[in-house]
Amino acid sequence: MIKTDALIIGAGPTGLFTAHQLKIIGLDCEIVDNLDKAGGQCIELYPDKPIYDIPAIPECTGEELTKNLLDQLKPFNINFHLGERVDELKKNESNWEVKTNKGKTFLTPNVIIAGGVGSFEPRRFSPKECEQFEDKSIFYSIKNKKIFEGKTVSIFGGGDSALDWAVELSKNSKVNLIHRRDEFRGAPHTLNEIRKLEKEGKISIKTPCQLDSIEGEKDIKSISIKFDDGKIEKIKTDFVLSFFGLVMKLGPIAEWGLNMSKKTITVNSENFETNKKGIFAVGDICNYPGKLKLILSGFHEVALASVECFKRARPNEKYRFEFTTSSKTIQERLGKK
Ligand SMILES: Cc1cc2nc3c(=O)[nH]c(=O)nc-3n(C[C@H](O)[C@H](O)[C@H](O)COP(=O)(O)OP(=O)(O)OC[C@H]3O[C@@H](n4cnc5c(N)ncnc54)[C@H](O)[C@@H]3O)c2cc1C
């Protein structure tokens, strides 16, 4: 069990700045996000688009903002638990016990939900038997490409992720690229590369078709794909990768007994606490009179929530308001002294 002063659910811009605010006032924290990278909507939905309303940054992309927030956290060595969804939250005396879908448990007096519009989850295959192979022979994202070396990999999808991985993995694996339409949606230069690799026999393209069934017991042996004209083809394969995009699911957060309205959590705007003591909601996921779903609103909300977290984590200490420009303690925490 991991003990911490505060657990942050969500590594979007709000969750990242929460960690900063907690650390400068002297609290420990851990961050969990279902995505395999930090940045939330900024990194997943608009990494290349410019944002013009971050105070004192005239223009930056979603990716640049995420990088800057991560750079600001560097002095603190924060533990990130990426690729894990927080599923359960229950009371344990004066603390909260929080469990992830990968079996990790946290014990903490403060849970800060910075869950945005919910966890980003991959769109999964519909045949039921796919579940048993997930994270063994079926993957919806790639953490270690070495496991595919010398194997046959069947990649489903028609966008940039599917095409980029088809090109990359074709260097060391036999690749089938399978899409439900004849046209692909990737960048033109990647499409040219794919056609070249097809001619060289390094990639085999199958369209328009979809996954029909999977054969195998512990590991996948083969898959059957169904073409639009009803024809079925059986393909021997070791791994299946799917890049059908992401869906956002509020998921387990809705089951935690928190007061909610229109898929957002109602908070007290003095400290961003929910109807349960020690559970806070900040950023896009919270609602209060006048709430604006903007990044700058999330930054303000976490500063106030962090002060309340301090009172719960250090009940015998007095919280002292200090400026970063003049506080020696904060500057020491930042490694500046
Ligand atoms: C196209 C577009 C353009 C935008 N432009 C602007 C702009 O110009 N200026 C501006 O201020 N705002 C803009 N926004 C809005 C801005 O992106 C959001 O206000 C901001 O991302 C909210 O941050 P957040 O950290 O609260 O939530 P998010 O960014 O949504 O991050 C939440 C994170 O929580 C994770 N999560 C949720 N539930 C769980 C769980 N149970 N377990 C683990 N992880 C979980 C999710 O996977 C996600 O990574 C834009 C949004 C979009 C879509």
Short mmCIF file of C-alpha atoms and ligand atoms in Angstrom, two decimals:
data_model
loop_
_atom_site.label_atom_id
_atom_site.label_comp_id
_atom_site.label_asym_id
_atom_site.label_seq_id
_atom_site.Cartn_x
_atom_site.Cartn_y
_atom_site.Cartn_z
CA MET A 1 0.00 0.00 0.00
CA ILE A 2 1.39 3.42 -1.01
CA LYS A 3 0.92 6.09 1.68
CA THR A 4 0.85 9.69 0.53
CA ASP A 5 -0.44 13.09 1.66
CA ALA A 6 -2.52 13.43 -1.51
CA LEU A 7 -3.46 11.31 -4.50
CA ILE A 8 -4.14 13.15 -7.74
CA ILE A 9 -6.44 11.43 -10.24
CA GLY A 10 -5.63 12.76 -13.72
CA ALA A 11 -2.40 14.11 -15.23
CA GLY A 12 -4.02 16.74 -17.44
CA PRO A 13 -2.91 20.38 -17.03
CA THR A 14 -4.93 20.72 -13.80
CA GLY A 15 -3.56 17.52 -12.23
CA LEU A 16 0.02 18.50 -13.14
CA PHE A 17 -0.26 21.94 -11.57
CA THR A 18 -1.93 20.40 -8.48
CA ALA A 19 1.28 18.44 -7.89
CA HIS A 20 3.27 21.68 -8.07
CA GLN A 21 1.02 23.46 -5.60
CA LEU A 22 1.07 20.56 -3.13
CA LYS A 23 4.84 20.17 -3.30
CA ILE A 24 5.64 23.84 -2.74
CA ILE A 25 3.58 23.85 0.47
CA GLY A 26 5.43 20.72 1.62
CA LEU A 27 3.03 17.86 0.90
CA ASP A 28 3.81 14.56 -0.86
CA CYS A 29 1.66 13.40 -3.72
CA GLU A 30 1.31 10.71 -6.37
CA ILE A 31 -0.44 11.01 -9.75
CA VAL A 32 -2.45 8.35 -11.57
CA ASP A 33 -3.65 8.63 -15.17
CA ASN A 34 -5.25 6.13 -17.44
CA LEU A 35 -3.32 7.47 -20.43
CA ASP A 36 0.25 6.34 -21.05
CA LYS A 37 1.42 9.97 -21.00
CA ALA A 38 0.75 13.20 -19.11
CA GLY A 39 -1.16 16.14 -20.61
CA GLY A 40 -4.84 15.13 -20.71
CA GLN A 41 -6.90 16.83 -23.44
CA CYS A 42 -3.95 19.09 -24.40
CA ILE A 43 -1.78 16.16 -25.45
CA GLU A 44 -4.49 13.82 -26.66
CA LEU A 45 -6.87 16.16 -28.50
CA TYR A 46 -4.83 19.18 -29.66
CA PRO A 47 -1.06 18.71 -29.23
CA ASP A 48 -0.24 20.92 -32.26
CA LYS A 49 -2.91 23.58 -31.84
CA PRO A 50 -1.92 26.96 -30.38
CA ILE A 51 -3.47 28.12 -27.09
CA TYR A 52 -3.64 31.90 -26.64
CA ASP A 53 -5.09 32.37 -23.14
CA ILE A 54 -2.54 30.98 -20.69
CA PRO A 55 -1.48 33.92 -18.49
CA ALA A 56 1.96 35.28 -19.44
CA ILE A 57 2.39 32.78 -22.30
CA PRO A 58 1.19 34.61 -25.44
CA GLU A 59 1.07 31.41 -27.50
CA CYS A 60 1.89 27.74 -26.93
CA THR A 61 0.65 24.43 -28.28
CA GLY A 62 -1.00 21.73 -26.15
CA GLU A 63 2.24 19.77 -26.27
CA GLU A 64 4.38 22.77 -25.26
CA LEU A 65 2.09 23.58 -22.33
CA THR A 66 2.36 19.99 -21.11
CA LYS A 67 6.15 20.05 -21.45
CA ASN A 68 6.35 23.33 -19.49
CA LEU A 69 4.14 21.95 -16.71
CA LEU A 70 6.32 18.83 -16.51
CA ASP A 71 9.50 20.97 -16.48
CA GLN A 72 8.05 22.97 -13.58
CA LEU A 73 7.63 19.69 -11.67
CA LYS A 74 11.21 18.50 -12.27
CA PRO A 75 12.60 19.61 -8.87
CA PHE A 76 10.10 17.37 -7.11
CA ASN A 77 10.55 13.83 -8.50
CA ILE A 78 6.85 13.10 -8.60
CA ASN A 79 5.74 9.47 -8.92
CA PHE A 80 3.52 9.02 -11.97
CA HIS A 81 1.38 5.89 -12.31
CA LEU A 82 0.49 6.05 -16.00
CA GLY A 83 -1.68 3.57 -17.89
CA GLU A 84 -3.72 2.92 -14.73
CA ARG A 85 -7.32 3.83 -14.06
CA VAL A 86 -8.52 4.63 -10.55
CA ASP A 87 -11.48 2.31 -10.03
CA GLU A 88 -12.31 2.21 -6.32
CA LEU A 89 -12.44 4.72 -3.53
CA LYS A 90 -13.46 3.77 -0.01
CA LYS A 91 -13.12 5.15 3.51
CA ASN A 92 -10.44 3.65 5.78
CA GLU A 93 -10.79 5.33 9.20
CA SER A 94 -9.74 8.97 8.63
CA ASN A 95 -8.09 8.15 5.28
CA TRP A 96 -9.22 7.18 1.81
CA GLU A 97 -8.19 3.88 0.27
CA VAL A 98 -7.89 4.13 -3.48
CA LYS A 99 -7.42 1.20 -5.89
CA THR A 100 -6.39 1.13 -9.54
CA ASN A 101 -7.33 -1.42 -12.21
CA LYS A 102 -3.70 -2.66 -12.12
CA GLY A 103 -4.00 -3.63 -8.45
CA LYS A 104 -2.18 -0.67 -6.81
CA THR A 105 -3.60 0.66 -3.52
CA PHE A 106 -3.02 4.12 -2.06
CA LEU A 107 -3.82 5.30 1.46
CA THR A 108 -4.27 9.04 1.79
CA PRO A 109 -6.18 11.74 3.64
CA ASN A 110 -6.70 13.68 0.40
CA VAL A 111 -7.92 12.62 -3.03
CA ILE A 112 -7.92 15.29 -5.71
CA ILE A 113 -9.99 14.39 -8.74
CA ALA A 114 -8.63 16.24 -11.78
CA GLY A 115 -10.35 13.83 -14.15
CA GLY A 116 -11.47 16.27 -16.88
CA VAL A 117 -14.14 14.69 -19.02
CA GLY A 118 -13.29 11.24 -17.71
CA SER A 119 -10.58 8.74 -18.45
CA PHE A 120 -9.39 8.41 -22.01
CA GLU A 121 -9.85 4.79 -23.01
CA PRO A 122 -9.04 3.03 -26.28
CA ARG A 123 -11.98 1.95 -28.43
CA ARG A 124 -11.81 -1.83 -28.05
CA PHE A 125 -12.63 -4.74 -30.38
CA SER A 126 -16.20 -5.95 -30.10
CA PRO A 127 -15.72 -9.78 -30.18
CA LYS A 128 -15.98 -10.86 -26.51
CA GLU A 129 -13.06 -13.32 -26.71
CA CYS A 130 -10.64 -10.40 -27.26
CA GLU A 131 -10.69 -9.48 -23.54
CA GLN A 132 -8.75 -12.60 -22.48
CA PHE A 133 -5.84 -11.69 -24.79
CA GLU A 134 -5.66 -8.01 -23.81
CA ASP A 135 -2.16 -6.84 -22.75
CA LYS A 136 -0.78 -10.29 -23.73
CA SER A 137 -1.34 -10.63 -27.48
CA ILE A 138 -3.75 -7.76 -28.11
CA PHE A 139 -2.55 -4.21 -27.44
CA TYR A 140 -4.25 -0.83 -27.76
CA SER A 141 -1.01 1.08 -27.19
CA ILE A 142 2.65 0.10 -27.40
CA LYS A 143 5.02 0.29 -24.46
CA ASN A 144 7.79 -2.05 -25.60
CA LYS A 145 8.16 -2.56 -29.35
CA LYS A 146 10.92 -5.16 -28.87
CA ILE A 147 8.37 -7.91 -28.09
CA PHE A 148 7.18 -7.76 -31.73
CA GLU A 149 10.61 -8.41 -33.26
CA GLY A 150 10.62 -11.41 -35.62
CA LYS A 151 6.86 -11.96 -35.12
CA THR A 152 3.76 -11.47 -37.25
CA VAL A 153 1.78 -8.41 -36.17
CA SER A 154 -1.72 -7.53 -37.44
CA ILE A 155 -2.43 -3.83 -37.09
CA PHE A 156 -6.03 -2.55 -37.25
CA GLY A 157 -6.88 1.09 -37.99
CA GLY A 158 -6.69 3.67 -40.74
CA GLY A 159 -5.28 6.79 -39.07
CA ASP A 160 -1.82 8.12 -38.29
CA SER A 161 -1.15 5.84 -35.28
CA ALA A 162 -1.91 2.65 -37.24
CA LEU A 163 0.14 3.77 -40.25
CA ASP A 164 3.12 5.07 -38.24
CA TRP A 165 3.33 1.81 -36.27
CA ALA A 166 2.96 -0.26 -39.45
CA VAL A 167 5.98 1.54 -40.94
CA GLU A 168 8.00 1.29 -37.73
CA LEU A 169 7.29 -2.38 -36.96
CA SER A 170 7.81 -3.48 -40.59
CA LYS A 171 11.56 -2.95 -39.96
CA ASN A 172 11.72 -6.08 -37.78
CA SER A 173 8.33 -7.83 -38.05
CA LYS A 174 5.94 -9.18 -40.68
CA VAL A 175 3.06 -6.68 -40.72
CA ASN A 176 -0.57 -6.99 -41.85
CA LEU A 177 -2.36 -3.63 -42.02
CA ILE A 178 -6.12 -4.11 -41.78
CA HIS A 179 -8.74 -1.36 -42.20
CA ARG A 180 -12.52 -1.31 -42.56
CA ARG A 181 -12.34 1.20 -45.44
CA ASP A 182 -10.27 1.23 -48.65
CA GLU A 183 -8.94 4.72 -47.91
CA PHE A 184 -6.48 5.51 -45.11
CA ARG A 185 -6.51 8.86 -43.25
CA GLY A 186 -2.79 9.24 -42.55
CA ALA A 187 -0.28 11.90 -43.56
CA PRO A 188 0.52 11.71 -47.35
CA HIS A 189 4.23 10.94 -46.86
CA THR A 190 3.38 8.01 -44.52
CA LEU A 191 0.87 6.69 -47.05
CA ASN A 192 3.56 6.78 -49.75
CA GLU A 193 5.91 4.90 -47.43
CA ILE A 194 3.21 2.27 -46.75
CA ARG A 195 2.60 1.71 -50.49
CA LYS A 196 6.36 1.36 -51.03
CA LEU A 197 6.66 -1.19 -48.20
CA GLU A 198 3.67 -3.08 -49.63
CA LYS A 199 5.44 -3.36 -53.01
CA GLU A 200 8.58 -4.60 -51.25
CA GLY A 201 6.45 -7.28 -49.54
CA LYS A 202 7.12 -5.92 -46.02
CA ILE A 203 3.52 -4.91 -45.34
CA SER A 204 0.40 -6.76 -46.46
CA ILE A 205 -2.69 -4.52 -46.73
CA LYS A 206 -6.20 -5.96 -46.22
CA THR A 207 -9.25 -3.72 -46.88
CA PRO A 208 -12.22 -3.24 -46.49
CA CYS A 209 -12.61 -5.68 -43.64
CA GLN A 210 -13.01 -6.06 -39.89
CA LEU A 211 -12.03 -8.53 -37.20
CA ASP A 212 -14.47 -11.44 -37.13
CA SER A 213 -12.94 -13.85 -34.59
CA ILE A 214 -9.75 -14.84 -32.79
CA GLU A 215 -8.38 -18.33 -32.49
CA GLY A 216 -5.99 -19.45 -29.74
CA GLU A 217 -5.94 -20.46 -26.09
CA LYS A 218 -3.23 -18.78 -24.02
CA ASP A 219 -1.74 -16.90 -26.98
CA ILE A 220 -3.34 -15.90 -30.24
CA LYS A 221 -2.69 -18.37 -33.08
CA SER A 222 -4.72 -16.74 -35.85
CA ILE A 223 -7.45 -14.23 -36.56
CA SER A 224 -10.31 -14.31 -39.04
CA ILE A 225 -11.18 -11.13 -40.87
CA LYS A 226 -14.42 -10.53 -42.71
CA PHE A 227 -14.46 -8.50 -45.95
CA ASP A 228 -17.39 -6.29 -46.93
CA ASP A 229 -18.43 -8.86 -49.56
CA GLY A 230 -18.80 -11.49 -46.78
CA LYS A 231 -15.59 -13.38 -47.62
CA ILE A 232 -13.64 -14.60 -44.55
CA GLU A 233 -9.85 -14.90 -44.46
CA LYS A 234 -7.86 -16.63 -41.73
CA ILE A 235 -4.47 -15.04 -40.98
CA LYS A 236 -1.75 -16.54 -38.78
CA THR A 237 -0.58 -13.89 -36.36
CA ASP A 238 1.28 -13.59 -33.06
CA PHE A 239 0.06 -10.15 -32.04
CA VAL A 240 -2.89 -7.87 -32.78
CA LEU A 241 -2.62 -4.10 -32.39
CA SER A 242 -5.60 -1.79 -32.65
CA PHE A 243 -5.64 1.98 -33.12
CA PHE A 244 -9.32 2.91 -33.33
CA GLY A 245 -8.94 6.14 -31.35
CA LEU A 246 -9.99 7.01 -27.82
CA VAL A 247 -13.30 7.44 -26.05
CA MET A 248 -13.77 9.45 -22.87
CA LYS A 249 -15.51 7.67 -20.04
CA LEU A 250 -16.46 9.17 -16.71
CA GLY A 251 -16.55 5.52 -15.62
CA PRO A 252 -15.91 4.70 -11.97
CA ILE A 253 -15.94 8.35 -10.76
CA ALA A 254 -19.73 8.36 -11.15
CA GLU A 255 -20.00 5.46 -8.65
CA TRP A 256 -18.25 7.10 -5.69
CA GLY A 257 -21.31 8.72 -4.09
CA LEU A 258 -20.26 12.27 -4.97
CA ASN A 259 -22.86 14.95 -5.69
CA MET A 260 -22.92 15.32 -9.45
CA SER A 261 -24.65 17.41 -12.07
CA LYS A 262 -24.37 16.83 -15.85
CA LYS A 263 -21.36 14.49 -15.48
CA THR A 264 -19.44 16.99 -13.33
CA ILE A 265 -18.81 16.98 -9.57
CA THR A 266 -20.35 19.69 -7.42
CA VAL A 267 -17.80 21.45 -5.19
CA ASN A 268 -17.61 24.21 -2.63
CA SER A 269 -15.70 26.97 -4.45
CA GLU A 270 -13.91 28.06 -1.23
CA ASN A 271 -11.72 24.96 -1.19
CA PHE A 272 -12.99 22.70 -4.02
CA GLU A 273 -14.05 19.99 -1.61
CA THR A 274 -16.91 17.72 -2.70
CA ASN A 275 -19.72 16.48 -0.45
CA LYS A 276 -17.17 14.02 1.01
CA LYS A 277 -14.46 15.34 3.36
CA GLY A 278 -10.99 14.96 1.88
CA ILE A 279 -12.22 14.42 -1.68
CA PHE A 280 -11.68 17.39 -3.96
CA ALA A 281 -12.57 18.01 -7.60
CA VAL A 282 -10.73 20.54 -9.77
CA GLY A 283 -10.48 21.48 -13.45
CA ASP A 284 -13.05 20.52 -16.08
CA ILE A 285 -14.64 17.86 -13.88
CA CYS A 286 -15.90 20.26 -11.19
CA ASN A 287 -18.93 22.52 -11.19
CA TYR A 288 -19.80 25.56 -9.08
CA PRO A 289 -21.63 28.80 -9.87
CA GLY A 290 -19.77 30.63 -12.63
CA LYS A 291 -17.40 27.73 -13.54
CA LEU A 292 -15.48 28.24 -16.80
CA LYS A 293 -13.93 25.14 -18.39
CA LEU A 294 -10.59 26.81 -19.04
CA ILE A 295 -7.06 25.76 -18.12
CA LEU A 296 -6.49 28.96 -16.12
CA SER A 297 -9.57 28.21 -13.94
CA GLY A 298 -8.10 24.80 -13.05
CA PHE A 299 -4.82 26.45 -11.98
CA HIS A 300 -6.64 28.76 -9.54
CA GLU A 301 -8.82 25.95 -8.18
CA VAL A 302 -5.85 23.71 -7.28
CA ALA A 303 -4.12 26.46 -5.29
CA LEU A 304 -7.13 26.68 -2.95
CA ALA A 305 -7.69 22.91 -2.78
CA SER A 306 -4.03 22.37 -1.83
CA VAL A 307 -4.36 24.61 1.26
CA GLU A 308 -7.30 22.50 2.47
CA CYS A 309 -5.26 19.33 1.78
CA PHE A 310 -2.50 20.72 4.00
CA LYS A 311 -4.91 21.16 6.91
CA ARG A 312 -6.03 17.53 6.60
CA ALA A 313 -2.54 16.05 6.08
CA ARG A 314 -0.88 18.14 8.84
CA PRO A 315 -3.65 18.69 11.44
CA ASN A 316 -1.10 19.74 14.10
CA GLU A 317 0.69 22.32 11.96
CA LYS A 318 -0.43 25.79 10.98
CA TYR A 319 -0.54 26.58 7.26
CA ARG A 320 1.57 29.67 6.47
CA PHE A 321 0.84 31.65 3.34
CA GLU A 322 4.15 32.51 1.61
CA PHE A 323 5.32 33.98 -1.70
CA THR A 324 7.70 31.90 -3.83
CA THR A 325 9.79 35.05 -4.46
CA SER A 326 10.61 35.50 -0.77
CA SER A 327 10.09 32.16 1.02
CA LYS A 328 13.38 30.40 1.80
CA THR A 329 11.48 27.20 2.63
CA ILE A 330 9.77 27.10 -0.75
CA GLN A 331 13.02 27.94 -2.54
CA GLU A 332 14.73 25.06 -0.72
CA ARG A 333 11.95 22.73 -1.83
CA LEU A 334 12.55 23.93 -5.36
CA GLY A 335 16.26 23.23 -4.99
CA LYS A 336 17.12 26.93 -5.44
CA LYS A 337 18.93 27.39 -2.09
C1 LIG B 1 -9.90 21.21 -29.07
C2 LIG B 1 -9.80 21.89 -27.72
C3 LIG B 1 -9.22 23.13 -27.60
C4 LIG B 1 -9.12 23.76 -26.36
N1 LIG B 1 -8.57 25.03 -26.28
C5 LIG B 1 -8.44 25.62 -25.06
C6 LIG B 1 -7.87 26.94 -24.95
O1 LIG B 1 -7.52 27.57 -25.94
N2 LIG B 1 -7.73 27.48 -23.69
C7 LIG B 1 -8.17 26.81 -22.56
O2 LIG B 1 -8.00 27.35 -21.46
N3 LIG B 1 -8.73 25.60 -22.66
C8 LIG B 1 -8.89 24.98 -23.86
N4 LIG B 1 -9.49 23.75 -23.95
C9 LIG B 1 -10.01 23.14 -22.71
C10 LIG B 1 -8.86 22.51 -21.90
O3 LIG B 1 -8.17 21.55 -22.70
C11 LIG B 1 -9.44 21.88 -20.66
O4 LIG B 1 -10.05 22.89 -19.88
C12 LIG B 1 -8.32 21.21 -19.84
O5 LIG B 1 -7.70 20.17 -20.58
C13 LIG B 1 -8.89 20.63 -18.56
O6 LIG B 1 -7.83 20.05 -17.88
P1 LIG B 1 -8.06 18.92 -16.78
O7 LIG B 1 -6.70 18.59 -16.27
O8 LIG B 1 -9.11 19.38 -15.83
O9 LIG B 1 -8.69 17.68 -17.57
P2 LIG B 1 -8.14 16.82 -18.80
O10 LIG B 1 -7.22 17.59 -19.65
O11 LIG B 1 -9.37 16.24 -19.43
O12 LIG B 1 -7.32 15.64 -18.10
C14 LIG B 1 -7.98 14.70 -17.28
C15 LIG B 1 -7.14 13.45 -17.18
O13 LIG B 1 -7.72 12.61 -16.16
C16 LIG B 1 -7.59 11.26 -16.56
N5 LIG B 1 -8.60 10.47 -15.82
C17 LIG B 1 -9.95 10.67 -15.74
N6 LIG B 1 -10.53 9.75 -14.96
C18 LIG B 1 -9.53 8.92 -14.52
C19 LIG B 1 -9.48 7.75 -13.69
N7 LIG B 1 -10.59 7.24 -13.12
N8 LIG B 1 -8.29 7.17 -13.49
C20 LIG B 1 -7.15 7.67 -14.06
N9 LIG B 1 -7.13 8.75 -14.86
C21 LIG B 1 -8.30 9.37 -15.08
C22 LIG B 1 -7.82 11.31 -18.07
O14 LIG B 1 -7.26 10.16 -18.72
C23 LIG B 1 -7.12 12.62 -18.46
O15 LIG B 1 -5.79 12.43 -18.88
C24 LIG B 1 -9.62 23.11 -25.18
C25 LIG B 1 -10.18 21.83 -25.30
C26 LIG B 1 -10.29 21.22 -26.54
C27 LIG B 1 -10.90 19.84 -26.64
#
